[in-house]
mmCIF file with all atom_site columns, C-alpha atoms in Angstrom:
data_model
loop_
_atom_site.group_PDB
_atom_site.id
_atom_site.type_symbol
_atom_site.label_atom_id
_atom_site.label_alt_id
_atom_site.label_comp_id
_atom_site.label_asym_id
_atom_site.label_entity_id
_atom_site.label_seq_id
_atom_site.pdbx_PDB_ins_code
_atom_site.Cartn_x
_atom_site.Cartn_y
_atom_site.Cartn_z
_atom_site.occupancy
_atom_site.B_iso_or_equiv
_atom_site.pdbx_formal_charge
_atom_site.auth_seq_id
_atom_site.auth_comp_id
_atom_site.auth_asym_id
_atom_site.auth_atom_id
_atom_site.pdbx_PDB_model_num
ATOM 1   C CA . MET Y 1 1   ? -0.098  -0.048 0.151  1.00 47.00 ? 1   MET Y CA 1
ATOM 2   C CA . LEU Y 1 2   ? 1.360   3.359  -0.881 1.00 50.00 ? 2   LEU Y CA 1
ATOM 3   C CA . THR Y 1 3   ? 1.340   6.343  1.520  1.00 63.00 ? 3   THR Y CA 1
ATOM 4   C CA . SER Y 1 4   ? 1.145   9.849  0.637  1.00 80.00 ? 4   SER Y CA 1
ATOM 5   C CA . LYS Y 1 5   ? 3.692   12.412 0.860  1.00 77.00 ? 5   LYS Y CA 1
ATOM 6   C CA . LYS Y 1 6   ? 1.345   13.973 3.886  1.00 76.00 ? 6   LYS Y CA 1
ATOM 7   C CA . ASP Y 1 7   ? 1.305   10.701 5.522  1.00 81.00 ? 7   ASP Y CA 1
ATOM 8   C CA . GLU Y 1 8   ? 4.739   10.208 5.530  1.00 83.00 ? 8   GLU Y CA 1
ATOM 9   C CA . THR Y 1 9   ? 5.335   13.878 6.802  1.00 82.00 ? 9   THR Y CA 1
ATOM 10  C CA . GLU Y 1 10  ? 2.925   13.344 9.842  1.00 85.00 ? 10  GLU Y CA 1
ATOM 11  C CA . GLN Y 1 11  ? 4.711   10.025 10.468 1.00 88.00 ? 11  GLN Y CA 1
ATOM 12  C CA . ARG Y 1 12  ? 8.202   11.715 10.549 1.00 87.00 ? 12  ARG Y CA 1
ATOM 13  C CA . LEU Y 1 13  ? 6.867   14.604 12.649 1.00 89.00 ? 13  LEU Y CA 1
ATOM 14  C CA . ASN Y 1 14  ? 5.364   12.172 15.040 1.00 87.00 ? 14  ASN Y CA 1
ATOM 15  C CA . SER Y 1 15  ? 8.321   10.305 15.376 1.00 87.00 ? 15  SER Y CA 1
ATOM 16  C CA . ILE Y 1 16  ? 10.502  13.235 16.087 1.00 90.00 ? 16  ILE Y CA 1
ATOM 17  C CA . LEU Y 1 17  ? 7.968   14.461 18.647 1.00 89.00 ? 17  LEU Y CA 1
ATOM 18  C CA . GLN Y 1 18  ? 7.891   11.299 20.582 1.00 88.00 ? 18  GLN Y CA 1
ATOM 19  C CA . LYS Y 1 19  ? 11.748  11.407 20.726 1.00 87.00 ? 19  LYS Y CA 1
ATOM 20  C CA . LEU Y 1 20  ? 11.421  14.870 21.993 1.00 87.00 ? 20  LEU Y CA 1
ATOM 21  C CA . SER Y 1 21  ? 9.026   13.808 24.786 1.00 84.00 ? 21  SER Y CA 1
ATOM 22  C CA . GLY Y 1 22  ? 11.424  11.191 25.789 1.00 80.00 ? 22  GLY Y CA 1
ATOM 23  C CA . ILE Y 1 23  ? 14.061  13.668 26.150 1.00 76.00 ? 23  ILE Y CA 1
ATOM 24  C CA . THR Y 1 24  ? 12.038  16.121 28.075 1.00 70.00 ? 24  THR Y CA 1
ATOM 25  C CA . PHE Y 1 25  ? 9.769   14.154 30.215 1.00 67.00 ? 25  PHE Y CA 1
ATOM 26  C CA . VAL Y 1 26  ? 12.117  11.417 31.542 1.00 61.00 ? 26  VAL Y CA 1
ATOM 27  C CA . PRO Y 1 27  ? 14.730  13.197 33.739 1.00 63.00 ? 27  PRO Y CA 1
ATOM 28  C CA . GLU Y 1 28  ? 17.691  11.075 33.148 1.00 67.00 ? 28  GLU Y CA 1
ATOM 29  C CA . ASN Y 1 29  ? 17.298  11.725 29.348 1.00 67.00 ? 29  ASN Y CA 1
ATOM 30  C CA . TRP Y 1 30  ? 17.771  15.405 29.560 1.00 71.00 ? 30  TRP Y CA 1
ATOM 31  C CA . ASN Y 1 31  ? 20.301  16.635 27.371 1.00 79.00 ? 31  ASN Y CA 1
ATOM 32  C CA . GLU Y 1 32  ? 19.746  20.248 26.136 1.00 82.00 ? 32  GLU Y CA 1
ATOM 33  C CA . ALA Y 1 33  ? 21.937  19.820 22.983 1.00 86.00 ? 33  ALA Y CA 1
ATOM 34  C CA . VAL Y 1 34  ? 20.197  16.563 21.981 1.00 87.00 ? 34  VAL Y CA 1
ATOM 35  C CA . PHE Y 1 35  ? 16.826  18.254 22.574 1.00 86.00 ? 35  PHE Y CA 1
ATOM 36  C CA . TRP Y 1 36  ? 17.587  21.292 20.082 1.00 88.00 ? 36  TRP Y CA 1
ATOM 37  C CA . THR Y 1 37  ? 19.309  19.041 17.611 1.00 92.00 ? 37  THR Y CA 1
ATOM 38  C CA . THR Y 1 38  ? 16.324  16.456 17.577 1.00 91.00 ? 38  THR Y CA 1
ATOM 39  C CA . LEU Y 1 39  ? 13.940  19.516 17.154 1.00 91.00 ? 39  LEU Y CA 1
ATOM 40  C CA . GLU Y 1 40  ? 15.986  20.789 14.234 1.00 94.00 ? 40  GLU Y CA 1
ATOM 41  C CA . GLU Y 1 41  ? 14.867  17.535 12.386 1.00 93.00 ? 41  GLU Y CA 1
ATOM 42  C CA . THR Y 1 42  ? 11.177  19.210 12.444 1.00 92.00 ? 42  THR Y CA 1
ATOM 43  C CA . GLY Y 1 43  ? 12.633  22.078 10.476 1.00 93.00 ? 43  GLY Y CA 1
ATOM 44  C CA . LEU Y 1 44  ? 12.612  24.227 13.591 1.00 94.00 ? 44  LEU Y CA 1
ATOM 45  C CA . SER Y 1 45  ? 15.474  25.826 15.204 1.00 94.00 ? 45  SER Y CA 1
ATOM 46  C CA . LYS Y 1 46  ? 15.967  26.853 18.958 1.00 91.00 ? 46  LYS Y CA 1
ATOM 47  C CA . SER Y 1 47  ? 15.688  30.535 17.834 1.00 93.00 ? 47  SER Y CA 1
ATOM 48  C CA . ASP Y 1 48  ? 12.573  29.820 16.126 1.00 94.00 ? 48  ASP Y CA 1
ATOM 49  C CA . VAL Y 1 49  ? 10.940  28.510 19.147 1.00 91.00 ? 49  VAL Y CA 1
ATOM 50  C CA . LEU Y 1 50  ? 12.183  31.021 21.671 1.00 88.00 ? 50  LEU Y CA 1
ATOM 51  C CA . GLU Y 1 51  ? 12.909  34.204 19.603 1.00 91.00 ? 51  GLU Y CA 1
ATOM 52  C CA . LYS Y 1 52  ? 10.817  34.318 16.473 1.00 94.00 ? 52  LYS Y CA 1
ATOM 53  C CA . ASP Y 1 53  ? 7.844   36.681 16.470 1.00 95.00 ? 53  ASP Y CA 1
ATOM 54  C CA . GLU Y 1 54  ? 4.770   34.362 17.408 1.00 94.00 ? 54  GLU Y CA 1
ATOM 55  C CA . ASN Y 1 55  ? 2.861   34.993 14.162 1.00 95.00 ? 55  ASN Y CA 1
ATOM 56  C CA . LEU Y 1 56  ? 6.000   34.012 12.069 1.00 96.00 ? 56  LEU Y CA 1
ATOM 57  C CA . PHE Y 1 57  ? 6.363   30.820 14.206 1.00 97.00 ? 57  PHE Y CA 1
ATOM 58  C CA . PHE Y 1 58  ? 2.768   29.816 13.726 1.00 97.00 ? 58  PHE Y CA 1
ATOM 59  C CA . LYS Y 1 59  ? 3.047   30.319 10.036 1.00 96.00 ? 59  LYS Y CA 1
ATOM 60  C CA . GLN Y 1 60  ? 6.059   28.537 9.997  1.00 96.00 ? 60  GLN Y CA 1
ATOM 61  C CA . LEU Y 1 61  ? 4.387   25.689 11.682 1.00 96.00 ? 61  LEU Y CA 1
ATOM 62  C CA . ILE Y 1 62  ? 1.917   25.708 9.163  1.00 95.00 ? 62  ILE Y CA 1
ATOM 63  C CA . ASP Y 1 63  ? 4.305   25.776 6.121  1.00 94.00 ? 63  ASP Y CA 1
ATOM 64  C CA . LEU Y 1 64  ? 6.092   22.823 7.786  1.00 93.00 ? 64  LEU Y CA 1
ATOM 65  C CA . GLN Y 1 65  ? 2.644   20.935 7.601  1.00 90.00 ? 65  GLN Y CA 1
ATOM 66  C CA . PHE Y 1 66  ? 2.157   20.454 11.318 1.00 93.00 ? 66  PHE Y CA 1
ATOM 67  C CA . PRO Y 1 67  ? -1.226  19.115 11.868 1.00 93.00 ? 67  PRO Y CA 1
ATOM 68  C CA . TRP Y 1 68  ? -3.073  20.571 14.780 1.00 94.00 ? 68  TRP Y CA 1
ATOM 69  C CA . GLU Y 1 69  ? -2.333  17.444 16.859 1.00 94.00 ? 69  GLU Y CA 1
ATOM 70  C CA . HIS Y 1 70  ? 1.335   17.726 16.452 1.00 94.00 ? 70  HIS Y CA 1
ATOM 71  C CA . MET Y 1 71  ? 1.264   21.461 17.396 1.00 95.00 ? 71  MET Y CA 1
ATOM 72  C CA . GLU Y 1 72  ? -0.428  20.520 20.640 1.00 95.00 ? 72  GLU Y CA 1
ATOM 73  C CA . LYS Y 1 73  ? 2.217   17.916 21.281 1.00 94.00 ? 73  LYS Y CA 1
ATOM 74  C CA . LEU Y 1 74  ? 4.979   20.583 20.615 1.00 94.00 ? 74  LEU Y CA 1
ATOM 75  C CA . ALA Y 1 75  ? 3.349   22.912 22.944 1.00 95.00 ? 75  ALA Y CA 1
ATOM 76  C CA . ASP Y 1 76  ? 3.066   20.039 25.626 1.00 93.00 ? 76  ASP Y CA 1
ATOM 77  C CA . ILE Y 1 77  ? 6.809   19.584 25.080 1.00 91.00 ? 77  ILE Y CA 1
ATOM 78  C CA . LEU Y 1 78  ? 7.249   23.177 25.816 1.00 90.00 ? 78  LEU Y CA 1
ATOM 79  C CA . VAL Y 1 79  ? 5.424   23.018 28.913 1.00 90.00 ? 79  VAL Y CA 1
ATOM 80  C CA . GLY Y 1 80  ? 7.663   20.050 29.890 1.00 85.00 ? 80  GLY Y CA 1
ATOM 81  C CA . LEU Y 1 81  ? 10.864  21.861 28.908 1.00 82.00 ? 81  LEU Y CA 1
ATOM 82  C CA . ASP Y 1 82  ? 10.086  24.696 31.231 1.00 76.00 ? 82  ASP Y CA 1
ATOM 83  C CA . PRO Y 1 83  ? 11.525  22.995 34.521 1.00 76.00 ? 83  PRO Y CA 1
ATOM 84  C CA . LYS Y 1 84  ? 14.529  22.351 32.344 1.00 74.00 ? 84  LYS Y CA 1
ATOM 85  C CA . GLN Y 1 85  ? 14.811  25.869 31.133 1.00 72.00 ? 85  GLN Y CA 1
ATOM 86  C CA . PRO Y 1 86  ? 12.918  28.040 33.583 1.00 67.00 ? 86  PRO Y CA 1
ATOM 87  C CA . ASP Y 1 87  ? 12.002  30.845 31.246 1.00 69.00 ? 87  ASP Y CA 1
ATOM 88  C CA . GLN Y 1 88  ? 8.673   32.543 31.147 1.00 77.00 ? 88  GLN Y CA 1
ATOM 89  C CA . LEU Y 1 89  ? 8.892   32.941 27.472 1.00 84.00 ? 89  LEU Y CA 1
ATOM 90  C CA . ILE Y 1 90  ? 8.670   29.097 27.106 1.00 86.00 ? 90  ILE Y CA 1
ATOM 91  C CA . LYS Y 1 91  ? 5.654   29.089 29.170 1.00 88.00 ? 91  LYS Y CA 1
ATOM 92  C CA . GLU Y 1 92  ? 4.141   32.082 27.298 1.00 91.00 ? 92  GLU Y CA 1
ATOM 93  C CA . ARG Y 1 93  ? 4.966   30.452 23.820 1.00 92.00 ? 93  ARG Y CA 1
ATOM 94  C CA . ALA Y 1 94  ? 3.179   27.191 24.953 1.00 93.00 ? 94  ALA Y CA 1
ATOM 95  C CA . LYS Y 1 95  ? 0.412   28.983 26.134 1.00 95.00 ? 95  LYS Y CA 1
ATOM 96  C CA . HIS Y 1 96  ? -0.150  31.121 22.850 1.00 95.00 ? 96  HIS Y CA 1
ATOM 97  C CA . LEU Y 1 97  ? 0.340   28.047 20.879 1.00 96.00 ? 97  LEU Y CA 1
ATOM 98  C CA . TYR Y 1 98  ? -2.576  26.488 22.504 1.00 96.00 ? 98  TYR Y CA 1
ATOM 99  C CA . GLN Y 1 99  ? -4.620  29.465 21.981 1.00 95.00 ? 99  GLN Y CA 1
ATOM 100 C CA . PHE Y 1 100 ? -3.703  29.524 18.290 1.00 96.00 ? 100 PHE Y CA 1
ATOM 101 C CA . ILE Y 1 101 ? -4.659  26.003 17.914 1.00 96.00 ? 101 ILE Y CA 1
ATOM 102 C CA . HIS Y 1 102 ? -7.749  26.347 19.694 1.00 93.00 ? 102 HIS Y CA 1
ATOM 103 C CA . ASN Y 1 103 ? -8.672  29.450 17.665 1.00 93.00 ? 103 ASN Y CA 1
ATOM 104 C CA . GLU Y 1 104 ? -7.498  28.468 14.203 1.00 93.00 ? 104 GLU Y CA 1
ATOM 105 C CA . SER Y 1 105 ? -8.576  24.831 14.351 1.00 92.00 ? 105 SER Y CA 1
ATOM 106 C CA . LYS Y 1 106 ? -12.095 25.958 14.712 1.00 86.00 ? 106 LYS Y CA 1
ATOM 107 C CA . MET Y 1 107 ? -12.773 23.140 17.066 1.00 84.00 ? 107 MET Y CA 1
ATOM 108 C CA . PHE Y 1 108 ? -13.346 23.595 21.003 1.00 86.00 ? 108 PHE Y CA 1
ATOM 109 C CA . SER Y 1 109 ? -11.515 21.288 23.142 1.00 88.00 ? 109 SER Y CA 1
ATOM 110 C CA . PHE Y 1 110 ? -11.881 21.106 26.907 1.00 91.00 ? 110 PHE Y CA 1
ATOM 111 C CA . GLU Y 1 111 ? -8.476  19.548 27.075 1.00 92.00 ? 111 GLU Y CA 1
ATOM 112 C CA . ILE Y 1 112 ? -6.664  22.577 25.532 1.00 92.00 ? 112 ILE Y CA 1
ATOM 113 C CA . MET Y 1 113 ? -8.670  25.174 27.532 1.00 92.00 ? 113 MET Y CA 1
ATOM 114 C CA . ASN Y 1 114 ? -7.529  23.008 30.833 1.00 93.00 ? 114 ASN Y CA 1
ATOM 115 C CA . LYS Y 1 115 ? -3.897  23.329 29.446 1.00 93.00 ? 115 LYS Y CA 1
ATOM 116 C CA . ILE Y 1 116 ? -4.264  26.950 28.830 1.00 93.00 ? 116 ILE Y CA 1
ATOM 117 C CA . GLY Y 1 117 ? -5.652  27.597 32.403 1.00 92.00 ? 117 GLY Y CA 1
ATOM 118 C CA . LYS Y 1 118 ? -2.937  25.721 34.046 1.00 90.00 ? 118 LYS Y CA 1
ATOM 119 C CA . LEU Y 1 119 ? -0.306  27.899 32.514 1.00 86.00 ? 119 LEU Y CA 1
#
């Protein structure tokens, strides 16, 4: 069975995000250099995540063909990253990414609203 380019892209992103989750959420796996190098496999750099204008960052995620659920997973990873890189900017980026997903996906999600409320 042939898979489409979109399916391949989604599978690749999912695989990378799973790796990032392991690096972020398992304390003994934390290695900042490995985290940012792994993130670069998605097409995002450390400066994209931490310094880029929010609207340009969100547009970049769309251009990189991140589906809504992968954007949410990235926001979850950023929340998990916060204790290792305590920086209000990371929390704010995650919160605004959740808000962007909620607004742009046109779907109401109690889960996303709860995540926003916790930040």
